[in-house]
mmCIF file of C-alpha atoms in Angstrom:
data_model
loop_
_atom_site.group_PDB
_atom_site.id
_atom_site.type_symbol
_atom_site.label_atom_id
_atom_site.label_comp_id
_atom_site.label_asym_id
_atom_site.label_seq_id
_atom_site.Cartn_x
_atom_site.Cartn_y
_atom_site.Cartn_z
ATOM 1 C CA UNK A 212 94.074 91.618 76.731
ATOM 2 C CA UNK A 213 96.582 91.765 73.777
ATOM 3 C CA UNK A 214 94.902 88.435 73.123
ATOM 4 C CA UNK A 215 91.392 89.421 72.549
ATOM 5 C CA UNK A 216 93.091 92.036 70.590
ATOM 6 C CA UNK A 217 94.711 89.870 68.249
ATOM 7 C CA UNK A 218 92.643 87.589 67.083
ATOM 8 C CA UNK A 219 90.606 90.897 66.240
ATOM 9 C CA UNK A 220 93.766 91.689 63.650
ATOM 10 C CA UNK A 221 93.649 90.813 59.972
ATOM 11 C CA UNK A 222 96.818 88.666 58.177
ATOM 12 C CA UNK A 223 97.514 89.031 54.480
ATOM 13 C CA UNK A 224 100.452 86.823 52.965
ATOM 14 C CA UNK A 225 103.249 87.964 50.742
ATOM 15 C CA UNK A 226 104.930 86.763 48.945
ATOM 16 C CA UNK A 227 108.098 87.981 48.399
ATOM 17 C CA UNK A 228 111.778 87.759 46.004
ATOM 18 C CA UNK A 229 113.997 87.665 49.693
ATOM 19 C CA UNK A 230 113.903 86.909 52.900
ATOM 20 C CA UNK A 231 114.837 88.283 55.917
ATOM 21 C CA UNK A 232 115.496 92.688 56.579
ATOM 22 C CA UNK A 233 115.386 92.453 53.341
ATOM 23 C CA UNK A 234 112.600 90.599 52.271
ATOM 24 C CA UNK A 235 110.643 91.766 55.386
ATOM 25 C CA UNK A 236 111.222 95.480 54.402
ATOM 26 C CA UNK A 237 110.057 94.406 50.750
ATOM 27 C CA UNK A 238 107.275 93.785 52.254
ATOM 28 C CA UNK A 239 106.600 96.324 54.081
ATOM 29 C CA UNK A 240 106.612 97.967 50.640
ATOM 30 C CA UNK A 241 104.188 96.582 49.848
ATOM 31 C CA UNK A 242 101.874 97.266 52.160
ATOM 32 C CA UNK A 243 102.296 100.195 51.776
ATOM 33 C CA UNK A 244 101.071 100.678 48.662
ATOM 34 C CA UNK A 245 98.285 102.581 47.580
ATOM 35 C CA UNK A 246 96.248 100.377 45.403
ATOM 36 C CA UNK A 247 97.153 97.995 48.176
ATOM 37 C CA UNK A 248 96.098 99.770 51.044
ATOM 38 C CA UNK A 249 92.733 100.537 49.284
ATOM 39 C CA UNK A 250 91.692 97.194 48.215
ATOM 40 C CA UNK A 251 92.327 96.932 52.017
ATOM 41 C CA UNK A 252 89.591 99.469 52.490
ATOM 42 C CA UNK A 253 87.611 98.539 50.449
ATOM 43 C CA UNK A 254 87.508 95.328 51.635
ATOM 44 C CA UNK A 255 86.481 96.691 54.377
ATOM 45 C CA UNK A 256 83.510 99.146 53.394
ATOM 46 C CA UNK A 257 82.047 96.602 51.532
ATOM 47 C CA UNK A 258 81.954 93.194 55.088
ATOM 48 C CA UNK A 259 80.671 96.632 56.872
ATOM 49 C CA UNK A 260 77.716 97.161 53.879
ATOM 50 C CA UNK A 261 77.081 92.989 54.428
ATOM 51 C CA UNK A 262 76.907 93.354 57.726
ATOM 52 C CA UNK A 263 74.696 96.207 57.269
ATOM 53 C CA UNK A 264 72.366 94.588 55.285
ATOM 54 C CA UNK A 265 72.608 90.759 56.943
ATOM 55 C CA UNK A 266 70.802 93.190 59.770
ATOM 56 C CA UNK A 267 68.521 95.174 57.512
ATOM 57 C CA UNK A 268 66.842 91.972 56.106
ATOM 58 C CA UNK A 269 67.332 89.373 59.824
ATOM 59 C CA UNK A 270 64.658 92.918 60.871
ATOM 60 C CA UNK A 271 65.227 92.568 64.197
ATOM 61 C CA UNK A 272 65.740 96.788 63.915
ATOM 62 C CA UNK A 273 69.521 96.236 65.711
ATOM 63 C CA UNK A 274 70.318 98.727 62.535
ATOM 64 C CA UNK A 275 68.391 101.955 60.542
ATOM 65 C CA UNK A 276 69.431 103.692 57.670
ATOM 66 C CA UNK A 277 67.989 107.673 57.202
ATOM 67 C CA UNK A 278 69.249 110.745 59.110
ATOM 68 C CA UNK A 279 65.771 110.871 61.090
ATOM 69 C CA UNK A 280 66.093 107.123 62.614
ATOM 70 C CA UNK A 281 70.089 107.375 62.703
ATOM 71 C CA UNK A 282 69.791 111.069 64.097
ATOM 72 C CA UNK A 283 67.029 109.258 67.133
ATOM 73 C CA UNK A 284 69.849 106.331 67.895
ATOM 74 C CA UNK A 285 72.223 108.504 68.709
ATOM 75 C CA UNK A 286 70.349 110.637 70.761
ATOM 76 C CA UNK A 287 69.498 107.709 73.084
ATOM 77 C CA UNK A 288 73.672 106.521 72.638
ATOM 78 C CA UNK A 289 72.518 102.855 71.204
ATOM 79 C CA UNK A 290 74.479 103.421 68.067
ATOM 80 C CA UNK A 291 77.207 100.791 67.776
ATOM 81 C CA UNK A 292 77.945 100.996 64.863
ATOM 82 C CA UNK A 293 77.662 104.694 62.341
ATOM 83 C CA UNK A 294 78.188 103.950 58.947
ATOM 84 C CA UNK A 295 78.423 107.345 57.129
ATOM 85 C CA UNK A 296 78.802 107.576 52.392
ATOM 86 C CA UNK A 297 81.458 110.170 51.847
ATOM 87 C CA UNK A 298 79.651 112.035 49.564
ATOM 88 C CA UNK A 299 76.834 112.510 52.340
ATOM 89 C CA UNK A 300 79.463 113.602 54.794
ATOM 90 C CA UNK A 301 80.966 116.694 51.956
ATOM 91 C CA UNK A 302 77.045 117.176 52.001
ATOM 92 C CA UNK A 303 75.980 117.505 55.050
ATOM 93 C CA UNK A 304 79.259 118.447 56.602
ATOM 94 C CA UNK A 305 78.187 121.262 58.748
ATOM 95 C CA UNK A 306 74.844 119.165 60.328
ATOM 96 C CA UNK A 307 76.869 115.265 60.825
ATOM 97 C CA UNK A 308 79.896 116.063 62.202
ATOM 98 C CA UNK A 309 77.705 116.531 65.723
ATOM 99 C CA UNK A 310 76.463 113.950 65.243
ATOM 100 C CA UNK A 311 79.305 111.782 64.669
ATOM 101 C CA UNK A 312 81.221 113.703 67.381
ATOM 102 C CA UNK A 313 77.566 112.533 70.287
ATOM 103 C CA UNK A 314 77.598 108.737 68.506
ATOM 104 C CA UNK A 315 81.482 108.599 69.604
ATOM 105 C CA UNK A 316 80.975 109.901 73.248
ATOM 106 C CA UNK A 317 79.315 107.184 73.440
ATOM 107 C CA UNK A 318 81.258 104.606 72.280
ATOM 108 C CA UNK A 319 80.096 103.948 68.643
ATOM 109 C CA UNK A 320 82.526 102.738 66.141
ATOM 110 C CA UNK A 321 81.648 105.505 62.774
ATOM 111 C CA UNK A 322 83.580 104.021 59.304
ATOM 112 C CA UNK A 323 82.852 106.444 56.766
ATOM 113 C CA UNK A 324 82.088 104.824 53.032
ATOM 114 C CA UNK A 325 83.235 105.776 49.731
ATOM 115 C CA UNK A 326 80.994 105.807 47.054
ATOM 116 C CA UNK A 327 83.247 104.521 43.956
ATOM 117 C CA UNK A 328 82.369 100.918 45.018
ATOM 118 C CA UNK A 329 78.605 99.058 44.395
ATOM 119 C CA UNK A 330 78.372 98.194 48.214
ATOM 120 C CA UNK A 331 79.122 101.801 48.581
ATOM 121 C CA UNK A 332 76.185 103.499 45.907
ATOM 122 C CA UNK A 333 73.678 100.775 48.007
ATOM 123 C CA UNK A 334 74.218 103.703 50.810
ATOM 124 C CA UNK A 335 73.740 106.313 48.665
ATOM 125 C CA UNK A 336 70.686 104.514 47.594
ATOM 126 C CA UNK A 337 69.372 104.309 51.516
ATOM 127 C CA UNK A 338 69.435 108.207 52.471
ATOM 128 C CA UNK A 339 73.310 107.576 52.994
ATOM 129 C CA UNK A 340 73.447 107.313 56.793
ATOM 130 C CA UNK A 341 72.860 103.818 59.083
ATOM 131 C CA UNK A 342 73.833 101.855 62.437
ATOM 132 C CA UNK A 343 74.180 98.996 62.811
ATOM 133 C CA UNK A 344 72.565 99.335 66.940
ATOM 134 C CA UNK A 345 73.637 97.960 70.322
ATOM 135 C CA UNK A 346 70.833 96.462 70.988
ATOM 136 C CA UNK A 347 67.270 96.543 69.091
ATOM 137 C CA UNK A 348 64.580 99.632 68.625
ATOM 138 C CA UNK A 349 62.321 100.619 67.541
ATOM 139 C CA UNK A 350 60.281 103.583 66.335
ATOM 140 C CA UNK A 351 56.495 104.197 66.474
ATOM 141 C CA UNK A 352 55.402 107.749 65.010
ATOM 142 C CA UNK A 353 53.478 109.448 67.407
ATOM 143 C CA UNK A 354 51.227 111.805 65.238
#
């Protein structure tokens, strides 16, 4: 179990001025610097959105955009990763909270994405919410 978790960790190489305990303390302080942590978070958001774009481009039905389709997928329990723009979350908080809770109850990972970078703006342009699915599904218009 530990081996599986360890391979999913991200490792960073930091330069320090000291060795031993003083070097470890300096490395921890660098990691805790807001700009460093922010860069890590933005990098994570960008990688998540790149995975979404790859799924959308593959057109195999494993990714959805827009509130209506994402809501249906959450109700079906097929969402693996729910990606929500922070701006949309602020604007539609009351509507999104029950969906997020339901998605989490089915084991979905929730990713909030800032609009303070280009990929975050792209998500807003795609409707502000998207999902990567556990398996492909297609919705058919019944009207």
